[in-house]
PDB file of C-alpha atoms in Angstrom:
ATOM      1  CA  UNK H   1      47.577   4.127 -68.664  1.00  0.00           C
ATOM      2  CA  UNK H   2      51.629   4.901 -68.028  1.00  0.00           C
ATOM      3  CA  UNK H   3      53.436   7.641 -69.777  1.00  0.00           C
ATOM      4  CA  UNK H   4      57.554   7.456 -69.347  1.00  0.00           C
ATOM      5  CA  UNK H   5      60.519   9.635 -70.573  1.00  0.00           C
ATOM      6  CA  UNK H   6      63.532   8.673 -71.413  1.00  0.00           C
ATOM      7  CA  UNK H   7      66.730   9.225 -69.366  1.00  0.00           C
ATOM      8  CA  UNK H   8      67.632  12.273 -71.522  1.00  0.00           C
ATOM      9  CA  UNK H   9      64.781  14.255 -71.587  1.00  0.00           C
ATOM     10  CA  UNK H  10      63.867  16.798 -69.289  1.00  0.00           C
ATOM     11  CA  UNK H  11      60.277  17.024 -66.699  1.00  0.00           C
ATOM     12  CA  UNK H  12      56.670  16.189 -67.851  1.00  0.00           C
ATOM     13  CA  UNK H  13      55.681  19.417 -69.870  1.00  0.00           C
ATOM     14  CA  UNK H  14      51.975  20.929 -69.568  1.00  0.00           C
ATOM     15  CA  UNK H  15      51.998  20.031 -72.852  1.00  0.00           C
ATOM     16  CA  UNK H  16      52.280  16.466 -72.145  1.00  0.00           C
ATOM     17  CA  UNK H  17      49.622  16.354 -69.098  1.00  0.00           C
ATOM     18  CA  UNK H  18      47.441  18.092 -72.033  1.00  0.00           C
ATOM     19  CA  UNK H  19      48.202  14.961 -74.460  1.00  0.00           C
ATOM     20  CA  UNK H  20      48.077  12.084 -71.501  1.00  0.00           C
ATOM     21  CA  UNK H  21      44.753  14.134 -70.305  1.00  0.00           C
ATOM     22  CA  UNK H  22      43.213  14.084 -74.149  1.00  0.00           C
ATOM     23  CA  UNK H  23      43.968  10.434 -75.029  1.00  0.00           C
ATOM     24  CA  UNK H  24      42.875   9.448 -71.709  1.00  0.00           C
ATOM     25  CA  UNK H  25      39.432  10.612 -72.313  1.00  0.00           C
ATOM     26  CA  UNK H  26      39.380   8.947 -75.886  1.00  0.00           C
ATOM     27  CA  UNK H  27      40.796   5.484 -73.922  1.00  0.00           C
ATOM     28  CA  UNK H  28      37.660   6.273 -71.304  1.00  0.00           C
ATOM     29  CA  UNK H  29      35.243   6.841 -73.995  1.00  0.00           C
ATOM     30  CA  UNK H  30      36.415   3.595 -76.473  1.00  0.00           C
ATOM     31  CA  UNK H  31      35.829   1.918 -72.623  1.00  0.00           C
ATOM     32  CA  UNK H  32      32.916   2.974 -72.413  1.00  0.00           C
ATOM     33  CA  UNK H  33      30.961   2.809 -76.461  1.00  0.00           C
ATOM     34  CA  UNK H  34      32.555  -0.856 -76.148  1.00  0.00           C
ATOM     35  CA  UNK H  35      30.896  -2.019 -73.087  1.00  0.00           C
ATOM     36  CA  UNK H  36      27.298  -0.829 -73.912  1.00  0.00           C
ATOM     37  CA  UNK H  37      27.674  -2.055 -77.609  1.00  0.00           C
ATOM     38  CA  UNK H  38      28.294  -5.871 -75.399  1.00  0.00           C
ATOM     39  CA  UNK H  39      25.162  -5.436 -73.870  1.00  0.00           C
ATOM     40  CA  UNK H  40      23.057  -5.763 -76.971  1.00  0.00           C
TER      41      UNK H  40
END
């Protein structure tokens, strides 16, 4: 997963990091669930 910012945007802020971490957790959870469902 990669997050990019536009040239006109300032550096990432803490709120951006929190959002990215939340998205990463959701993706990992979905992948884990998909793997478990596929094993049945």
